PDB file of C-alpha atoms and ligand atoms in Angstrom:
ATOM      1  CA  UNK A   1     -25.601 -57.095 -35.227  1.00 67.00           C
ATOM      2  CA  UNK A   2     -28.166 -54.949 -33.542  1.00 83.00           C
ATOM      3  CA  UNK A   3     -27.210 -52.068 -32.014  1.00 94.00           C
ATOM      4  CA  UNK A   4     -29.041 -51.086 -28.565  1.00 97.00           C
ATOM      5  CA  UNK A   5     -30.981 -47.608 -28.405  1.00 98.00           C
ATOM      6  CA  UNK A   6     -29.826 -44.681 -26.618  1.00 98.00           C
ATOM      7  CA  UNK A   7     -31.575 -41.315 -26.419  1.00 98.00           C
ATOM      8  CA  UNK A   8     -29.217 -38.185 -25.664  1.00 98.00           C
ATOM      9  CA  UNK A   9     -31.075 -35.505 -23.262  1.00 98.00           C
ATOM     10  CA  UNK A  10     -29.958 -31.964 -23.956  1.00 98.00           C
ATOM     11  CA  UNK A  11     -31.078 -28.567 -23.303  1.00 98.00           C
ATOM     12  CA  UNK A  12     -28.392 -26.337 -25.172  1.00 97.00           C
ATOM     13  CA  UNK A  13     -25.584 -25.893 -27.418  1.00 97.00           C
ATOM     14  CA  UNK A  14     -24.977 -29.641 -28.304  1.00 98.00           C
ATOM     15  CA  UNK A  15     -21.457 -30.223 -28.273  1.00 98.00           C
ATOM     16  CA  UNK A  16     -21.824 -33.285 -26.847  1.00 98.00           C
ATOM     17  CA  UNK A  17     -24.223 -34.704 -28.744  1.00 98.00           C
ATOM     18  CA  UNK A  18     -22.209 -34.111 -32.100  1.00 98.00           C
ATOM     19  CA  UNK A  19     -19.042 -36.103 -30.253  1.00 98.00           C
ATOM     20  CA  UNK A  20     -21.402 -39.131 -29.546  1.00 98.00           C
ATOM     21  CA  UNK A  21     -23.060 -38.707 -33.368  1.00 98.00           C
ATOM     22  CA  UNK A  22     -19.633 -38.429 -35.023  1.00 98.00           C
ATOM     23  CA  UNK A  23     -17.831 -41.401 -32.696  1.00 98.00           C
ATOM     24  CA  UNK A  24     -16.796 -43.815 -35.372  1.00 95.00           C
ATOM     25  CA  UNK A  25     -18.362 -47.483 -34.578  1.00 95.00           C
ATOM     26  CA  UNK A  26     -20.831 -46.440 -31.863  1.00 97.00           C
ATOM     27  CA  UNK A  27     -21.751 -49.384 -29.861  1.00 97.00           C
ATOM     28  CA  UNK A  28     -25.933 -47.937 -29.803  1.00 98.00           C
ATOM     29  CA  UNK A  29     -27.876 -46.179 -32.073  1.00 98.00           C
ATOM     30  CA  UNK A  30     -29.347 -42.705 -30.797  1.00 98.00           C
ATOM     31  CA  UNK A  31     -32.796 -42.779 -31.777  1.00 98.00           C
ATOM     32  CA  UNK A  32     -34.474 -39.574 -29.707  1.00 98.00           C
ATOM     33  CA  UNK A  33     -32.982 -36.252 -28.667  1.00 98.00           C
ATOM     34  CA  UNK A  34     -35.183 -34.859 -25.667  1.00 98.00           C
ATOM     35  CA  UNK A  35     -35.102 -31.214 -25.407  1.00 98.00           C
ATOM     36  CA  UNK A  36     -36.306 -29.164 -22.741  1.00 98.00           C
ATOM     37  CA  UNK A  37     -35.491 -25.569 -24.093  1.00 98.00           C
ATOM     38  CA  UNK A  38     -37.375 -24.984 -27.548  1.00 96.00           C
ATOM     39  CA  UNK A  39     -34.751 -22.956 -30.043  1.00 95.00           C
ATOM     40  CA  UNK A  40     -31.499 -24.659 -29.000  1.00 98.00           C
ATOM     41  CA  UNK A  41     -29.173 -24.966 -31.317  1.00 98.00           C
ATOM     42  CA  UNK A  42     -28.809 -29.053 -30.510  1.00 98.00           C
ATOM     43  CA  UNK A  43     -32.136 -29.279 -31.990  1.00 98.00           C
ATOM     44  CA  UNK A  44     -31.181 -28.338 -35.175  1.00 98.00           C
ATOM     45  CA  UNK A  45     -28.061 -30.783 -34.806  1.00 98.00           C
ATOM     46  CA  UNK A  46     -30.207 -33.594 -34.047  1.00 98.00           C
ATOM     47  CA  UNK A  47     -32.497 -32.569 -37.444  1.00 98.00           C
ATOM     48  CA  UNK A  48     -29.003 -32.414 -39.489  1.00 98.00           C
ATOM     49  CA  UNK A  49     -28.246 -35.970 -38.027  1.00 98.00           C
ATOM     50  CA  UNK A  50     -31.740 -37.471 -38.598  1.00 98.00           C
ATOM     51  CA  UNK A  51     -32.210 -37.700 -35.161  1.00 98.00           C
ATOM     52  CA  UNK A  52     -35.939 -37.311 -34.319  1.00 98.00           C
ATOM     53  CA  UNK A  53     -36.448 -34.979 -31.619  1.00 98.00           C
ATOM     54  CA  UNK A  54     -38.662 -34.744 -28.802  1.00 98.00           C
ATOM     55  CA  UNK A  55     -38.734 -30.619 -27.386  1.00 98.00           C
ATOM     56  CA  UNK A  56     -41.173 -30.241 -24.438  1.00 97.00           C
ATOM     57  CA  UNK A  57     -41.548 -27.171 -22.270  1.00 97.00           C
ATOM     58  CA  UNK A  58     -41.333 -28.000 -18.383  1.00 97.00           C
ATOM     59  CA  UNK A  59     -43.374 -25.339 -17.480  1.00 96.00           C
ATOM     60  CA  UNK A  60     -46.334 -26.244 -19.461  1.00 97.00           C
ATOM     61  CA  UNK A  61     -46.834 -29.417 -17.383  1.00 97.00           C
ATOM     62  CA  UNK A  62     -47.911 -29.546 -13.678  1.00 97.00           C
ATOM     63  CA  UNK A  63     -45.759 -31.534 -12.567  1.00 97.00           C
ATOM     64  CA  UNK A  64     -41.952 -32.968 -13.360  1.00 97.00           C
ATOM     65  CA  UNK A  65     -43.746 -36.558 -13.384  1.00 98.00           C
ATOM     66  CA  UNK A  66     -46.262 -35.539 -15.405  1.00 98.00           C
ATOM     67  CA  UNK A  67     -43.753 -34.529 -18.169  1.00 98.00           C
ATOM     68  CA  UNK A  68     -41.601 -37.662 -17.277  1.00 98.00           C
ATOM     69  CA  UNK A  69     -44.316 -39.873 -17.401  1.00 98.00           C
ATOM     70  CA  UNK A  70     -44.874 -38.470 -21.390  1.00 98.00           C
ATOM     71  CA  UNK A  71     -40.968 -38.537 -21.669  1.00 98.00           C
ATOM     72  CA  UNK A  72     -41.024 -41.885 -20.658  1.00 98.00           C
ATOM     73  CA  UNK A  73     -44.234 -42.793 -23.560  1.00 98.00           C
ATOM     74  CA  UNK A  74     -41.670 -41.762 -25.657  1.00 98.00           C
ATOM     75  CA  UNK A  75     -38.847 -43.204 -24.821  1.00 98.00           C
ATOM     76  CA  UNK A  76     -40.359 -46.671 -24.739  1.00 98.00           C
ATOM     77  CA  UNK A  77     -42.038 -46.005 -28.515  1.00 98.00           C
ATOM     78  CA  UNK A  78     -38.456 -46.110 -29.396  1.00 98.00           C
ATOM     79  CA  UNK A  79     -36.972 -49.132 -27.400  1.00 98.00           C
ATOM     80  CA  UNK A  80     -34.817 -46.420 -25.886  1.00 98.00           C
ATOM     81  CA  UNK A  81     -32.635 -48.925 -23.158  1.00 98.00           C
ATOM     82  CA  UNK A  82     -30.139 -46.428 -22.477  1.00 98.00           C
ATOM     83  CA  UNK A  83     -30.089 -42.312 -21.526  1.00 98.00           C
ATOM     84  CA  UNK A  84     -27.252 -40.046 -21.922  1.00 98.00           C
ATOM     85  CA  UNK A  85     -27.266 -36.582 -20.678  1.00 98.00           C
ATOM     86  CA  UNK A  86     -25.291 -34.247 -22.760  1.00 98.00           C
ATOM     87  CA  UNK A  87     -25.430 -30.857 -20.823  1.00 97.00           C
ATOM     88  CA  UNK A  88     -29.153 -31.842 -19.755  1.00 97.00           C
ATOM     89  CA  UNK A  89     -29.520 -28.682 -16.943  1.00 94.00           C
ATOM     90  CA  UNK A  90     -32.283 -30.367 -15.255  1.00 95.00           C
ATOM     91  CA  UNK A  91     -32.716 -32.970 -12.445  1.00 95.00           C
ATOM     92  CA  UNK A  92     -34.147 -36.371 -12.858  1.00 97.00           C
ATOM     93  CA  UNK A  93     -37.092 -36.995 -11.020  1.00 97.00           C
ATOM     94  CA  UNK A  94     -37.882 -40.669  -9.663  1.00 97.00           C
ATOM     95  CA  UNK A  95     -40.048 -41.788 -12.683  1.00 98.00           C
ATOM     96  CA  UNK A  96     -36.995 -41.928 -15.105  1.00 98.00           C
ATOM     97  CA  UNK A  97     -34.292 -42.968 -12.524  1.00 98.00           C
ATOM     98  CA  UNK A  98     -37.320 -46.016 -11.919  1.00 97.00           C
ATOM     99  CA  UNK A  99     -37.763 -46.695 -15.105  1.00 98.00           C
ATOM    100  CA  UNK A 100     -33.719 -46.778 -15.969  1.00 98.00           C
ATOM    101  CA  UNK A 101     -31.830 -48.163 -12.882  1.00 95.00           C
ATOM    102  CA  UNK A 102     -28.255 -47.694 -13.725  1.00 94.00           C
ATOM    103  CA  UNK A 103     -28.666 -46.755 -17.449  1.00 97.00           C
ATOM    104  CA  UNK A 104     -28.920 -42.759 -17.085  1.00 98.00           C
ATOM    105  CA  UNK A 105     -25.502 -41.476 -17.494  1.00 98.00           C
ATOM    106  CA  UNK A 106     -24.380 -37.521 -17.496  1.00 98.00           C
ATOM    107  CA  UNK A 107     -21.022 -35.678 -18.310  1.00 98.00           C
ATOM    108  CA  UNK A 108     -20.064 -32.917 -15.944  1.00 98.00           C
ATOM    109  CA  UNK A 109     -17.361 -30.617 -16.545  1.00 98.00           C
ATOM    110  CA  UNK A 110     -14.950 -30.814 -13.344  1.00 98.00           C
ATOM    111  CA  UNK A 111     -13.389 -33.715 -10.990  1.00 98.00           C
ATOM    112  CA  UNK A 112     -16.883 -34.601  -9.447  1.00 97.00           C
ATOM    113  CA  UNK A 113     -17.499 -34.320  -6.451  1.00 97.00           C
ATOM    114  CA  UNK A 114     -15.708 -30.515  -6.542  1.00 97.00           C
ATOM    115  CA  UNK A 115     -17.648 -28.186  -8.570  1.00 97.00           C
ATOM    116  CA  UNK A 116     -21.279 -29.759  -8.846  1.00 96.00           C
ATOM    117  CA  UNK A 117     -24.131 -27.547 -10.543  1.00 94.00           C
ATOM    118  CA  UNK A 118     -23.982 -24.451 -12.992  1.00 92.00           C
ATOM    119  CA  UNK A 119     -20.813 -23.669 -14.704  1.00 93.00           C
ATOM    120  CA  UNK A 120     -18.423 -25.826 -13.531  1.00 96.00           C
ATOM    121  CA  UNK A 121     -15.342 -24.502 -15.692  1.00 94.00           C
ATOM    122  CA  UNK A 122     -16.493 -20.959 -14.195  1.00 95.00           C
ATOM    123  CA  UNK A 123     -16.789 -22.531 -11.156  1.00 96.00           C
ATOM    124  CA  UNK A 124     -12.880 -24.017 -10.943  1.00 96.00           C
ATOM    125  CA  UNK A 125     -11.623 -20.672 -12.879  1.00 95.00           C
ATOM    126  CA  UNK A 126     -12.605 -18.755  -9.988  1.00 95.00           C
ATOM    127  CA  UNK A 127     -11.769 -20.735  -7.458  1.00 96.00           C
ATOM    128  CA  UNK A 128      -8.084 -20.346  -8.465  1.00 94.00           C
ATOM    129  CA  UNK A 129      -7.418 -24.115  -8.649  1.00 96.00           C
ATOM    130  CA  UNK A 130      -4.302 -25.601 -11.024  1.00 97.00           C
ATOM    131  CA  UNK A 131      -6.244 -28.732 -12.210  1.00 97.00           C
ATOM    132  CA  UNK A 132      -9.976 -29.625 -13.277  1.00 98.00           C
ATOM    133  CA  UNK A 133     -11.238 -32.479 -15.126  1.00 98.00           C
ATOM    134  CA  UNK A 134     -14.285 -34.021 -16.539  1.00 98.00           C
ATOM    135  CA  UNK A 135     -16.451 -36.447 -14.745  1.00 98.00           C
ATOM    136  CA  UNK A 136     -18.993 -39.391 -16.570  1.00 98.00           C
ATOM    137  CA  UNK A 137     -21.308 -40.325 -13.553  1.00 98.00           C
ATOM    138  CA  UNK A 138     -24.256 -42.564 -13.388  1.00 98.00           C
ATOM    139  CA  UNK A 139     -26.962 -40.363 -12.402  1.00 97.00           C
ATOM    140  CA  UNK A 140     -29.407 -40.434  -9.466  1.00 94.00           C
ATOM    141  CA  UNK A 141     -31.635 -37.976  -7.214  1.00 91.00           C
ATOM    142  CA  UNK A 142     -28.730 -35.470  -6.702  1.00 91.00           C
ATOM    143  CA  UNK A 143     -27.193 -32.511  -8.715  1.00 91.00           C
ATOM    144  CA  UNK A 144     -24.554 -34.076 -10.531  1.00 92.00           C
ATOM    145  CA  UNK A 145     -24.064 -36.977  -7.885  1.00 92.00           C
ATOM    146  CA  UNK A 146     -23.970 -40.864  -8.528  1.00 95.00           C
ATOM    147  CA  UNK A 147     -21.673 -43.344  -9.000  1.00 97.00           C
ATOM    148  CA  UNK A 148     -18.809 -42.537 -10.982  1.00 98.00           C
ATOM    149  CA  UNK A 149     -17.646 -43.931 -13.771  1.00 98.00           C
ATOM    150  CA  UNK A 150     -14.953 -41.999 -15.563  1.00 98.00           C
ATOM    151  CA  UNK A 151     -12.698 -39.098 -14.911  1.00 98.00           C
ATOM    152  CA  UNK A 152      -9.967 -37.286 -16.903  1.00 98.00           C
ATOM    153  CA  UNK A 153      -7.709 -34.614 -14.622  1.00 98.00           C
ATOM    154  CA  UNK A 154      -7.153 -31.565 -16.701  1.00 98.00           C
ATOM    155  CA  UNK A 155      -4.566 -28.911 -15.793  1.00 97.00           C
ATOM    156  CA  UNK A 156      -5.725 -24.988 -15.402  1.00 97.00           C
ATOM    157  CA  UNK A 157      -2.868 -22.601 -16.598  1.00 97.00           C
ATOM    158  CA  UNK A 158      -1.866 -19.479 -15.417  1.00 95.00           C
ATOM    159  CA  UNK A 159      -2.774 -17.585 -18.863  1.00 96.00           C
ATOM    160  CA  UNK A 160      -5.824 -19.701 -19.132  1.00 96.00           C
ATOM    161  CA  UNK A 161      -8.609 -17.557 -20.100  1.00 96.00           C
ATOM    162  CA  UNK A 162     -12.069 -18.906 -19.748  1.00 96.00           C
ATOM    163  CA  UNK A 163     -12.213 -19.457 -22.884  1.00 97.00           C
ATOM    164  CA  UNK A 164      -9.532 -21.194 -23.084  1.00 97.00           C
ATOM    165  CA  UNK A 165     -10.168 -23.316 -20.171  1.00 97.00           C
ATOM    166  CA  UNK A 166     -13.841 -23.877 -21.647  1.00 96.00           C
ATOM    167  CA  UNK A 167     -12.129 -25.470 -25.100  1.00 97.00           C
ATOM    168  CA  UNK A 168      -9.937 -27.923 -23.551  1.00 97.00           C
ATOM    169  CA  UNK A 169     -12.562 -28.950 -21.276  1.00 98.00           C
ATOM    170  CA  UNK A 170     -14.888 -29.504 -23.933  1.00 98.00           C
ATOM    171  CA  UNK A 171     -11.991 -31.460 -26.060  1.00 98.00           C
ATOM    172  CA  UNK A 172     -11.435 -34.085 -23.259  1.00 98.00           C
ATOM    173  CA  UNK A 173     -15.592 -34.373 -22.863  1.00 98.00           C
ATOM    174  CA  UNK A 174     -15.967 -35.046 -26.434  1.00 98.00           C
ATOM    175  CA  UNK A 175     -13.192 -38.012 -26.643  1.00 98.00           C
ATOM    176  CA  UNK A 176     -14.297 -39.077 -23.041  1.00 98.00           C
ATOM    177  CA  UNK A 177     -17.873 -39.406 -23.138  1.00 98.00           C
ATOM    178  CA  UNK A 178     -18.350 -40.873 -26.834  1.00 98.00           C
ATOM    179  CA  UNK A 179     -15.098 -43.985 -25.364  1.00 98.00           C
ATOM    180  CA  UNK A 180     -17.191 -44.480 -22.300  1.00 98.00           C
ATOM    181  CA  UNK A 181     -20.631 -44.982 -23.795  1.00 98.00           C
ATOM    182  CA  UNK A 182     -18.950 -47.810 -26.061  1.00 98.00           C
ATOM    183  CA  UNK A 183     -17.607 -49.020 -22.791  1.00 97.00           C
ATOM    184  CA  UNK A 184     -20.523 -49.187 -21.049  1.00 97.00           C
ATOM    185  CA  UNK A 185     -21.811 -51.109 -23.769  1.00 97.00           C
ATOM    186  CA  UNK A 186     -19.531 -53.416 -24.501  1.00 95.00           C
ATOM    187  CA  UNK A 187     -19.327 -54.301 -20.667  1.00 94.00           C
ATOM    188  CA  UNK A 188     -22.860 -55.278 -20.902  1.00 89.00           C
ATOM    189  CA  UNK A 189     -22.783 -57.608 -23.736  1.00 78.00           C
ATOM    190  CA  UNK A 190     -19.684 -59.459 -21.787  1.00 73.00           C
TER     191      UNK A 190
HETATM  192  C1  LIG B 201     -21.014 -29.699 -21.138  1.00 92.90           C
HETATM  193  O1  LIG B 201     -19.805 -29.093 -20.768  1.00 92.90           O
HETATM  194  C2  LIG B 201     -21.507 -30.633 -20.048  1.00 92.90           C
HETATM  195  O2  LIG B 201     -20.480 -31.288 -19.378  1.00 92.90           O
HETATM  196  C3  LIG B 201     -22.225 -29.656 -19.152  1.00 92.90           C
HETATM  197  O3  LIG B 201     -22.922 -28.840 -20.036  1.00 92.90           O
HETATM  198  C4  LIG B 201     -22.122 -28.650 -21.215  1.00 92.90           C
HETATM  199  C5  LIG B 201     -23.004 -28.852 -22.425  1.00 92.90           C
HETATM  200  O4  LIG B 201     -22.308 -28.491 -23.582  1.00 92.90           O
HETATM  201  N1  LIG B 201     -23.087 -30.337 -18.215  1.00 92.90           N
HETATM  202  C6  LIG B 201     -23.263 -29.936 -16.977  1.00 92.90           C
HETATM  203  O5  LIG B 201     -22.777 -28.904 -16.523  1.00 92.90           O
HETATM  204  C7  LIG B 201     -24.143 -30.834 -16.128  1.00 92.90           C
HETATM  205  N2  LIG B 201     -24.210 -30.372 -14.804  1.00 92.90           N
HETATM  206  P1  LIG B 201     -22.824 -28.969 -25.011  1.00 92.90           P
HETATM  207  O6  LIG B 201     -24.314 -28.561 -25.110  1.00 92.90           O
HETATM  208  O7  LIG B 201     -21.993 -28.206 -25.979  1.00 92.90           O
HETATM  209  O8  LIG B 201     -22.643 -30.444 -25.108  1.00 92.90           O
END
């Protein structure tokens, strides 16, 4: 059977992206990583996976529509029917969210709605909380607001380091978002 095309947005490290690119039986095939930060290391993930890459520089366009307008050339050269954002730290302007009602999805690293923006995990540390989580939200006009989809409660210990904190986070994102992709997916076809 076919499988539907996806394109994964992402602006740094990749983690993410490597979950959704090692999930066995993926439901779509990722066709395009978009990049908006030239020298992260996801790019050279998505050349490792055969991914073809599209890295654009925000700054060199006028406007955001102007660079979603070309974003959006390319997404449609690849039949691209679904977006992911994997740690994508940039809003969504109208032109996408038009062109993809209810198939932009992001992964945010805390119990949406607490802890929206910048450094989430950083966020909760300080705040002195005893729980966290990870959020998978459909994605509209606001910084990581929209409908959501799927959340996973994780607990903060008292000899949590950051770094600690940051690793278990990341462990629940990478089984979480890869499951709920397939999900999303396979909810469709029913
Ligand atoms: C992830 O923790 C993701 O949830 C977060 O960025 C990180 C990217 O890591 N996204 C946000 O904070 C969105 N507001 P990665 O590049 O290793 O996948």
């Amino acid at each position: 059977m076919k499988k539907v095309k996806a394109a994964v947005f992402a602006s740094g490290t990749g983690t993410n992206f490597q979950a959704i690119m090692e999930k066995d039986n993926l439901f779509c095939e990722i066709v395009l990583l978009v990049c908006d930060k030239p020298g992260a290391t996801v790019i050279e993930k998505a050349k490792g996976y055969g991914v073809q890459e599209f890295v654009f520089l925000p700054n060199s366009y006028s406007s955001k529509v102007e660079y979603e307008r070309e974003l959006l050339e390319k997404l449609r050269e690849k039949d691209v029917e679904w977006i992911f954002l994997a740690g994508y730290m940039r809003i969504v302007g109208q032109t996408l969210l038009d062109a993809f009602e209810h198939r932009i999805v992001n992964i945010h690293p805390s119990m949406l709605p607490k802890f929206p923006g910048k450094d989430a995990f950083l966020q909760a540390f300080q705040a002195g909380v005893n729980k966290t989580g990870v959020t998978v939200h459909f994605v509209d006009t606001g910084i990581d607001t929209g409908p959501i989809i799927a959340q996973q409660e994780i607990n903060i210990y008292p000899d949590d380091t950051l770094e600690t904190l940051e690793e278990r986070i990341h462990r629940v994102e990478h089984q979480l978002y890869p499951q709920v992709i397939n999900q999303l997916i396979a909810n469709e076809k029913e």
